[in-house]
Coordinates of C-alpha atoms in Angstrom, one line a residue:
M1 CA -53.7 10.4 -24.4
Q2 CA -52.0 11.6 -27.4
P3 CA -50.6 9.3 -29.8
Y4 CA -46.9 10.4 -29.3
E5 CA -47.4 9.4 -25.7
L6 CA -48.0 5.9 -26.5
P7 CA -45.6 3.1 -25.8
L8 CA -44.3 1.0 -28.8
T9 CA -46.3 -2.1 -27.3
A10 CA -49.5 0.0 -27.0
A11 CA -49.2 2.0 -30.3
A12 CA -48.3 -1.5 -31.9
D13 CA -51.6 -3.0 -30.4
A14 CA -53.8 0.2 -31.7
I15 CA -52.1 -0.1 -35.1
R16 CA -52.6 -3.7 -35.7
A17 CA -56.2 -3.5 -34.2
R18 CA -56.7 -0.8 -36.6
Q19 CA -57.8 1.6 -33.8
L20 CA -54.7 3.8 -34.6
S21 CA -53.4 4.6 -38.0
P22 CA -49.6 4.9 -39.0
V23 CA -50.3 8.2 -40.4
E24 CA -52.1 9.8 -37.0
L25 CA -49.0 8.2 -34.9
A26 CA -46.5 10.2 -37.3
D27 CA -48.5 13.2 -37.4
S28 CA -48.6 13.6 -33.6
V29 CA -44.8 12.6 -33.3
L30 CA -43.7 15.4 -35.9
E31 CA -46.2 18.0 -34.1
R32 CA -44.4 17.2 -30.7
V33 CA -41.3 17.6 -32.3
E34 CA -42.2 21.2 -33.6
Q35 CA -43.6 21.8 -30.1
V36 CA -40.5 20.8 -27.9
E37 CA -37.4 20.3 -30.4
P38 CA -36.4 23.9 -30.1
R39 CA -36.0 23.4 -26.2
L40 CA -34.5 20.2 -26.3
Q41 CA -32.4 19.5 -29.4
A42 CA -32.4 15.7 -29.6
Y43 CA -32.3 15.7 -33.2
V44 CA -29.3 16.6 -35.6
T45 CA -32.3 16.2 -38.5
V46 CA -35.8 15.8 -39.1
A47 CA -37.0 14.1 -42.1
A48 CA -40.3 15.2 -41.9
E49 CA -41.2 14.6 -45.3
H50 CA -40.0 10.8 -45.4
T51 CA -41.8 10.1 -42.3
R52 CA -45.3 11.4 -43.5
R53 CA -44.7 9.5 -46.9
A54 CA -43.5 6.3 -45.1
A55 CA -46.5 6.5 -43.0
R56 CA -49.2 6.3 -45.9
E57 CA -46.9 3.3 -46.9
A58 CA -47.4 1.4 -44.1
E59 CA -50.8 2.4 -43.6
N60 CA -51.7 1.1 -47.2
D61 CA -49.9 -2.0 -46.5
I62 CA -51.5 -2.9 -43.4
A63 CA -54.6 -2.4 -45.1
A64 CA -54.2 -4.5 -47.9
G65 CA -53.1 -7.5 -45.2
R66 CA -49.3 -7.1 -45.3
Y67 CA -48.6 -6.3 -41.8
R68 CA -44.9 -6.9 -40.7
G69 CA -45.4 -6.9 -37.1
P70 CA -44.9 -4.7 -34.2
L71 CA -42.8 -2.2 -35.6
H72 CA -44.6 -1.8 -38.7
G73 CA -45.8 2.0 -38.6
I74 CA -43.9 2.9 -35.6
P75 CA -41.6 6.0 -35.7
M76 CA -38.3 5.7 -34.6
G77 CA -35.1 7.7 -34.2
L78 CA -31.5 6.4 -34.7
K79 CA -28.4 7.9 -33.4
D80 CA -25.8 9.8 -35.7
L81 CA -23.5 7.2 -35.7
I82 CA -25.7 4.6 -37.5
D83 CA -25.9 4.5 -41.4
V84 CA -29.2 5.2 -43.4
A85 CA -28.7 5.1 -47.2
G86 CA -28.7 8.5 -48.7
T87 CA -28.4 10.3 -45.2
A88 CA -25.7 12.2 -43.3
T89 CA -23.8 10.3 -40.6
S90 CA -22.1 13.3 -39.4
A91 CA -21.1 11.7 -35.6
G92 CA -21.5 14.7 -34.2
S93 CA -18.4 16.4 -36.0
R94 CA -17.3 18.5 -38.4
V95 CA -15.0 15.7 -39.3
R96 CA -17.8 14.0 -40.8
A97 CA -19.5 16.6 -42.0
D98 CA -20.0 15.8 -45.6
H99 CA -20.1 12.2 -45.0
R100 CA -23.7 10.7 -46.4
A101 CA -24.1 6.9 -46.1
Q102 CA -24.4 4.8 -49.5
A103 CA -26.1 1.8 -47.6
D104 CA -28.0 0.9 -44.6
S105 CA -26.4 0.0 -41.4
T106 CA -27.5 -3.6 -40.5
V107 CA -29.5 -2.3 -37.6
A108 CA -31.1 0.4 -39.8
A109 CA -32.0 -2.4 -42.7
R110 CA -33.6 -5.1 -39.7
L111 CA -35.6 -2.1 -38.4
S112 CA -36.7 -0.7 -41.9
A113 CA -37.7 -4.2 -42.8
A114 CA -39.7 -4.7 -39.9
G115 CA -41.6 -1.4 -40.9
A116 CA -40.3 0.8 -38.2
I117 CA -40.1 4.8 -39.9
L118 CA -37.5 6.9 -39.5
V119 CA -38.1 10.4 -38.0
G120 CA -34.3 11.8 -37.9
K121 CA -30.8 11.1 -36.6
T122 CA -30.3 12.2 -33.0
H123 CA -27.6 13.8 -31.4
T124 CA -24.4 12.1 -30.1
H125 CA -21.4 13.4 -28.4
E126 CA -19.0 13.9 -31.1
F127 CA -17.8 10.1 -32.2
A128 CA -19.7 9.1 -29.0
Y129 CA -16.7 10.1 -26.8
G130 CA -18.4 11.8 -23.9
L131 CA -21.0 11.0 -21.4
T132 CA -23.0 14.6 -21.6
T133 CA -24.2 15.0 -25.3
P134 CA -23.5 19.0 -24.9
Q135 CA -25.9 19.5 -27.9
T136 CA -29.0 17.9 -26.5
N137 CA -31.1 19.4 -23.1
N138 CA -32.3 17.2 -20.3
A139 CA -36.2 16.5 -21.0
W140 CA -36.9 16.8 -17.5
D141 CA -34.7 20.2 -16.6
T142 CA -33.6 22.1 -19.8
G143 CA -30.8 23.4 -17.7
R144 CA -29.0 20.1 -17.2
V145 CA -27.5 17.4 -18.8
A146 CA -28.8 14.8 -21.0
G147 CA -26.3 12.3 -20.4
G148 CA -24.3 10.8 -23.2
S149 CA -23.4 9.8 -25.6
S150 CA -27.0 8.8 -26.7
G151 CA -28.3 11.6 -25.3
G152 CA -30.4 13.1 -28.1
S153 CA -31.8 9.4 -28.4
A154 CA -32.9 9.3 -24.8
V155 CA -34.5 12.7 -24.5
A156 CA -36.3 11.9 -27.8
V157 CA -38.1 8.7 -26.1
A158 CA -38.7 10.9 -22.9
A159 CA -40.0 13.7 -24.4
G160 CA -42.4 11.6 -27.2
T161 CA -40.5 12.7 -30.2
A162 CA -39.8 9.3 -31.3
T163 CA -41.5 6.2 -29.9
F164 CA -38.1 4.3 -29.8
T165 CA -34.6 4.8 -30.8
L166 CA -31.4 3.3 -31.1
G167 CA -28.2 4.1 -29.3
T168 CA -24.7 3.0 -28.9
D169 CA -23.3 2.0 -25.9
T170 CA -18.9 2.0 -25.3
G171 CA -18.9 2.5 -21.5
G172 CA -22.6 3.4 -20.8
S173 CA -23.8 5.7 -23.6
I174 CA -27.0 4.1 -23.7
R175 CA -27.8 3.4 -19.9
V176 CA -26.5 6.6 -18.7
P177 CA -28.7 8.8 -20.5
S178 CA -31.9 6.4 -20.3
A179 CA -31.3 6.6 -16.4
L180 CA -30.9 10.4 -16.5
N181 CA -34.2 11.1 -18.5
G182 CA -36.4 8.4 -16.8
V183 CA -36.2 5.8 -19.8
V184 CA -35.4 2.0 -20.5
G185 CA -32.1 1.2 -22.1
L186 CA -30.8 -2.0 -23.0
K187 CA -27.0 -3.0 -23.7
P188 CA -27.2 -6.3 -25.1
T189 CA -24.3 -9.0 -24.6
Y190 CA -21.4 -7.7 -27.1
G191 CA -21.8 -9.3 -30.6
L192 CA -25.7 -9.9 -29.9
V193 CA -26.8 -6.9 -32.0
P194 CA -24.4 -6.3 -35.4
R195 CA -22.8 -3.3 -35.5
H196 CA -22.0 -2.9 -39.7
G197 CA -22.5 0.6 -40.3
V198 CA -22.0 2.1 -37.1
T199 CA -19.2 4.4 -36.4
S200 CA -16.9 2.6 -34.3
L201 CA -15.6 4.4 -30.9
S202 CA -13.8 1.3 -29.7
W203 CA -14.7 -1.9 -31.5
S204 CA -13.9 -4.2 -28.5
L205 CA -16.3 -2.2 -26.5
D206 CA -19.0 -0.9 -28.8
H207 CA -22.5 -2.2 -28.7
V208 CA -25.8 -1.3 -30.1
G209 CA -29.1 -1.5 -28.5
P210 CA -32.8 0.2 -28.1
I211 CA -33.9 2.9 -26.0
T212 CA -37.6 2.8 -24.9
R213 CA -40.8 3.7 -22.6
T214 CA -41.2 0.4 -21.2
V215 CA -39.1 -2.9 -20.8
E216 CA -41.6 -4.6 -23.0
D217 CA -40.9 -2.1 -26.0
A218 CA -37.1 -2.7 -25.5
A219 CA -37.7 -6.9 -26.3
L220 CA -40.1 -6.1 -29.2
V221 CA -36.7 -3.9 -30.7
L222 CA -34.1 -6.3 -29.5
T223 CA -36.1 -9.0 -31.3
A224 CA -35.8 -7.3 -34.5
L225 CA -32.2 -6.3 -34.2
A226 CA -30.3 -9.6 -33.0
G227 CA -29.0 -12.2 -35.0
H228 CA -25.7 -13.4 -36.7
D229 CA -24.1 -11.0 -39.6
S230 CA -20.8 -11.8 -40.8
R231 CA -19.8 -8.5 -41.7
D232 CA -19.1 -7.5 -38.0
P233 CA -16.2 -9.9 -36.9
A234 CA -17.6 -9.9 -33.3
S235 CA -21.3 -10.7 -34.3
L236 CA -22.6 -13.9 -32.3
T237 CA -24.2 -17.1 -34.5
T238 CA -26.9 -17.1 -32.1
P239 CA -30.3 -18.3 -33.6
G240 CA -33.0 -15.6 -33.8
T241 CA -35.2 -15.3 -30.4
D242 CA -38.4 -13.4 -29.3
Y243 CA -37.2 -11.9 -26.4
R244 CA -40.5 -10.8 -25.3
P245 CA -41.2 -11.6 -21.7
T246 CA -44.0 -13.4 -20.1
A247 CA -46.4 -11.2 -18.1
D248 CA -45.6 -13.6 -15.1
A249 CA -44.2 -11.2 -12.1
D250 CA -43.6 -14.5 -9.9
L251 CA -39.8 -14.5 -9.4
T252 CA -40.0 -16.9 -7.2
G253 CA -36.5 -18.7 -6.7
L254 CA -34.7 -16.2 -8.6
R255 CA -31.6 -15.2 -7.0
V256 CA -30.8 -11.1 -7.4
G257 CA -27.3 -10.4 -6.3
V258 CA -26.9 -7.4 -4.2
P259 CA -23.3 -5.9 -4.4
R260 CA -21.5 -5.6 -1.2
N261 CA -19.1 -3.1 -2.6
Y262 CA -18.6 -1.1 -5.4
Y263 CA -21.7 -0.4 -7.2
F264 CA -22.9 1.7 -3.9
D265 CA -19.5 3.6 -3.2
H266 CA -19.8 7.0 -3.6
V267 CA -23.6 7.3 -4.6
D268 CA -25.9 10.2 -4.0
E269 CA -28.4 9.0 -0.7
E270 CA -31.4 9.4 -3.3
V271 CA -30.2 7.5 -5.5
E272 CA -29.0 4.4 -3.2
A273 CA -32.4 4.7 -1.6
A274 CA -34.6 4.1 -4.7
V275 CA -32.4 1.4 -5.9
R276 CA -32.5 -0.5 -2.4
R277 CA -36.6 0.3 -2.3
A278 CA -36.7 -1.6 -6.0
I279 CA -34.5 -4.5 -4.4
E280 CA -36.9 -4.8 -1.7
Q281 CA -39.6 -5.2 -4.7
F282 CA -37.9 -8.1 -6.0
Q283 CA -37.9 -9.8 -2.5
S284 CA -41.5 -9.2 -2.1
L285 CA -42.1 -10.8 -5.8
G286 CA -40.7 -14.2 -4.6
A287 CA -36.9 -13.3 -5.5
R288 CA -34.0 -14.3 -2.9
L289 CA -31.3 -11.7 -2.3
V290 CA -27.8 -12.9 -2.3
E291 CA -24.8 -10.6 -1.4
V292 CA -22.0 -10.7 -4.0
E293 CA -18.5 -9.4 -4.1
I294 CA -17.3 -7.6 -7.0
P295 CA -14.3 -8.6 -8.3
M296 CA -11.4 -7.0 -9.4
T297 CA -12.7 -3.3 -8.9
R298 CA -9.6 -1.4 -8.2
Y299 CA -8.9 -2.0 -12.0
I300 CA -12.1 -1.2 -13.6
Q301 CA -11.8 2.3 -14.7
A302 CA -8.0 1.7 -15.7
T303 CA -9.4 -1.4 -17.7
Q304 CA -12.1 0.5 -19.4
W305 CA -10.0 3.4 -20.6
G306 CA -6.8 1.4 -21.3
L307 CA -8.6 -0.5 -23.9
M308 CA -11.1 2.4 -25.3
V309 CA -8.4 5.2 -25.4
P310 CA -6.0 3.5 -27.7
E311 CA -8.6 2.0 -29.8
A312 CA -10.4 5.2 -30.2
T313 CA -7.3 6.9 -31.5
A314 CA -6.3 3.9 -33.8
Y315 CA -9.9 4.9 -35.8
H316 CA -9.2 8.2 -35.9
E317 CA -5.1 8.0 -36.7
S318 CA -5.8 9.5 -40.2
T319 CA -8.1 12.3 -39.7
L320 CA -6.6 13.3 -36.3
R321 CA -3.0 13.9 -38.3
T322 CA -4.8 15.6 -41.4
V323 CA -7.6 17.5 -39.8
P324 CA -6.9 17.7 -35.9
E325 CA -8.8 21.4 -36.1
L326 CA -11.9 19.8 -36.8
Y327 CA -12.4 17.9 -33.7
Q328 CA -14.0 19.5 -30.4
A329 CA -11.3 20.4 -27.9
D330 CA -12.3 17.6 -25.2
V331 CA -12.5 15.0 -27.6
R332 CA -9.0 16.0 -29.5
I333 CA -7.3 15.6 -26.4
L334 CA -8.5 12.4 -25.7
L335 CA -7.8 11.0 -29.2
E336 CA -3.9 12.6 -29.1
T337 CA -3.6 11.2 -25.4
G338 CA -4.1 7.5 -27.2
E339 CA -1.2 8.4 -29.3
L340 CA 1.3 8.5 -26.1
M341 CA 0.0 5.3 -24.8
P342 CA 2.8 2.5 -24.5
A343 CA 1.7 -0.6 -26.3
G344 CA 2.3 -2.7 -22.8
D345 CA -0.6 -0.9 -21.2
Y346 CA -2.9 -1.8 -23.9
L347 CA -2.1 -5.1 -23.7
R348 CA -2.4 -5.2 -19.8
A349 CA -5.6 -3.8 -20.1
Q350 CA -6.5 -7.0 -22.3
R351 CA -5.2 -9.3 -20.0
S352 CA -6.9 -7.4 -17.1
R353 CA -10.4 -8.0 -19.2
T354 CA -9.9 -11.6 -19.9
L355 CA -9.3 -11.9 -15.7
M356 CA -12.4 -9.9 -15.1
R357 CA -14.6 -11.9 -17.5
Q358 CA -13.7 -15.0 -15.9
E359 CA -14.2 -13.7 -12.5
W360 CA -17.6 -12.4 -13.6
A361 CA -18.6 -15.7 -14.9
R362 CA -17.7 -17.2 -11.5
M363 CA -19.7 -14.8 -9.9
L364 CA -22.7 -15.1 -12.2
Q365 CA -22.8 -18.9 -11.2
E366 CA -23.9 -17.8 -7.7
V367 CA -26.6 -15.5 -9.1
D368 CA -29.1 -15.4 -11.8
L369 CA -28.4 -11.4 -12.1
I370 CA -27.0 -8.4 -10.3
V371 CA -28.9 -5.4 -9.4
A372 CA -27.3 -1.8 -9.1
P373 CA -27.7 1.7 -9.4
T374 CA -27.1 2.8 -13.1
V375 CA -25.4 6.0 -12.3
P376 CA -24.5 7.3 -9.1
A377 CA -26.0 10.7 -9.5
T378 CA -29.1 12.3 -11.0
A379 CA -28.5 14.5 -14.1
V380 CA -26.2 17.5 -13.1
R381 CA -26.5 20.9 -14.1
A382 CA -25.1 21.9 -17.8
G383 CA -21.5 22.9 -17.5
Q384 CA -20.8 21.3 -14.3
E385 CA -17.4 19.4 -14.3
T386 CA -17.3 17.7 -11.0
I387 CA -19.3 15.8 -8.0
T388 CA -18.6 16.2 -4.3
W389 CA -19.5 13.5 -2.7
A390 CA -20.3 13.2 1.1
D391 CA -17.2 12.4 2.5
G392 CA -15.7 15.0 0.6
T393 CA -14.1 13.2 -2.3
V394 CA -14.4 15.0 -5.7
E395 CA -14.9 13.2 -8.9
G396 CA -15.2 14.5 -12.5
V397 CA -18.8 14.0 -14.1
S398 CA -17.5 11.9 -16.7
D399 CA -15.7 9.5 -14.5
A400 CA -18.8 9.3 -12.1
Y401 CA -21.1 8.4 -14.8
V402 CA -19.2 5.8 -16.4
R403 CA -17.9 4.4 -13.1
L404 CA -20.7 2.0 -12.7
S405 CA -21.7 1.2 -16.0
S406 CA -18.3 0.3 -17.7
P407 CA -18.0 -3.3 -16.1
A408 CA -20.7 -4.5 -18.6
N409 CA -18.9 -3.1 -21.5
I410 CA -15.2 -4.7 -20.3
T411 CA -17.1 -8.1 -19.5
G412 CA -19.5 -7.8 -22.4
V413 CA -22.6 -8.9 -20.4
P414 CA -26.1 -7.5 -21.1
S415 CA -27.6 -4.5 -18.7
L416 CA -30.8 -3.4 -18.6
S417 CA -31.5 0.1 -17.3
V418 CA -34.8 0.8 -15.8
P419 CA -36.3 3.7 -13.8
V420 CA -36.9 3.7 -10.4
G421 CA -38.1 7.0 -9.4
H422 CA -37.0 10.3 -9.0
D423 CA -35.0 12.6 -6.6
A424 CA -36.4 15.4 -4.6
V425 CA -36.2 17.8 -7.5
G426 CA -38.1 15.4 -9.3
L427 CA -34.9 14.5 -11.6
P428 CA -35.1 10.6 -13.0
I429 CA -33.3 7.6 -11.2
G430 CA -32.2 4.7 -12.9
M431 CA -31.4 1.0 -11.9
Q432 CA -29.5 -1.4 -13.8
L433 CA -29.8 -5.0 -14.1
L434 CA -26.9 -7.0 -15.4
G435 CA -26.9 -11.0 -16.4
R436 CA -25.0 -13.6 -17.9
P437 CA -24.0 -13.5 -21.4
L438 CA -26.9 -14.0 -23.6
G439 CA -29.2 -13.5 -20.5
E440 CA -31.2 -10.8 -21.9
G441 CA -34.3 -13.1 -21.4
V442 CA -33.8 -13.2 -17.6
L443 CA -33.2 -9.3 -17.3
L444 CA -36.6 -8.3 -19.5
R445 CA -38.3 -10.6 -17.4
V446 CA -37.2 -9.3 -14.3
G447 CA -37.4 -5.8 -15.4
Q448 CA -40.9 -6.4 -16.6
A449 CA -41.6 -7.8 -13.2
Y450 CA -40.6 -4.5 -11.3
E451 CA -42.4 -2.3 -13.7
Q452 CA -45.9 -4.2 -13.2
T453 CA -45.5 -2.9 -9.4
Q454 CA -45.0 0.5 -10.4
P455 CA -47.9 3.1 -10.9
V456 CA -48.0 3.7 -15.1
R457 CA -45.7 6.2 -16.2
E458 CA -47.0 8.8 -18.5
L459 CA -43.6 10.2 -19.7
A460 CA -44.5 12.7 -22.3
R461 CA -46.9 14.4 -19.8
S462 CA -44.4 14.4 -16.8
V463 CA -41.9 16.1 -19.4
N464 CA -44.5 18.6 -20.2
D465 CA -45.0 19.7 -16.7
C466 CA -41.1 20.4 -16.5
L467 CA -40.7 22.1 -19.7
G468 CA -44.1 24.4 -19.2
P469 CA -45.6 26.0 -22.0
A470 CA -44.1 26.4 -25.0

C-alpha cells in the first residue's frame, strides 16, 4: 500500500510511531495528484511547493518532540469557499476571480494549528449553488458526475489526492458527493463548526464538515474543528469534545429509526437494497429497529428552496446587479429567481422550518437515530438532466439528489453518510445516519460499528481499477 492510500487514522499512527514521515506522505500524495488530476480535476489549485515545505517543517517539529496530535503532517484539501490567508478563494466563479483572502477562516486556522498541511483548494459548483460540480469528474467513472457542491473535495479523498478534505453543506453538498464517490461525509449540527471566513450560500442552512475515508477519520477532523467562535453569529457555545468513537461494535439497546415514508420513495432498487442490508446489519449488532413516520414531508422541498433561494440572492445582491454576466447561467437564473420571491413566502418557509424542527425533535425522542439512503440514485452520466423512476415519474437530477439530504439542513440535525456497497456497474452507494442535535457521538459510534463489519476498503486501489492506465 502506498502512503497516499492510507486513511487519516492509519497515517497518523504511522507518523506518530516514526514509521512514516510527513515528507514521504506529502510526496506520495503529490505524485498521486500528478497521476490522476488531469482526468479527475478535483483541484482548482495545487500548492505543491507549500505542501512540501510544510511537510519538512512538520517532520522537523515531530523529530524535536513538538508533536501536535493526529492531524500533524496530514495532507488536506479545502473547498474553494474556505479562506486561507494569501490564497485565492474564487468560489468557482468569475465573480470572485481576483479575490485573495487576507486571513484564515476559523476552520483553516484550527486545522493549521493542529498541524494539517494544505495540498490545495478543491472545486465547487459555482458559489456552492448546485449538486453536480461540473468541473470535476466522478472518481469511479470519469463520464459521470462527481456530485456537489463539494465534488472536488469528495473526489480528492476517494482518489487519494488528499488524506481528508473539508466541504460545505447547504442542502446535501457534503453528503451527496461523498455518497457518489464512496467516501464518508459528515454534516455536523448547525452551529457546531464555525463558518467565519467561509463564503456563504444560505446562512441559515450552511454547514462546514469533513470528508474522509473512514468514520474514525471524520471524528478526528471534527474534534479539531468544533468549538465556539463569536465571529459566527450561529456558533454554538459548546465545550470542546473528543468525538473519536470507542472500538465497541455492540449496539445492544440502541433504537434505530427506519422511515416508513419519504426516504424510500422514488429510490433506485439497488440503493434501497444496499441500505436495507445495512439496516439488517445494525440489527445483528444488537440494535432495535423502530419504524418512524417522517413528519411534514410535503413541505420539505418547498421549505428548503423557500429559505435558500432568497438568502442566496440577498448575499449576491450587489454583484448580481453590477456584473450579472460573470455568473454561470444556471446560478444566475436561481439568483434572479430569488429577486422575484415575495417576502411572505420566505416568512412562511421560516415558520415551516420551526414546525419541522419541533416535529423532528418529537420523532427523535422515540429513537436514537434514523437511517436512510443518502441519495436516491448513484452517479448519473455527465450532462444527464433527469432521472426516470420505476413508476414513470421524471425528476430533475438536482431535485433528486437534494431530496433526501435537505431535511437535515432545514432542521439542523447532524447527518453522517457512509458507503454501503456498489450498484451493478460498480458505482458507490451511500447511507446516511441522522441524529439529535449535538448527537454526532452517537452517529460516529454507529457508523464505525457498521464499518467494522465490512471488508477493509482500499478506495484508491479500487479507483485505480476504474480509471485504468494513466
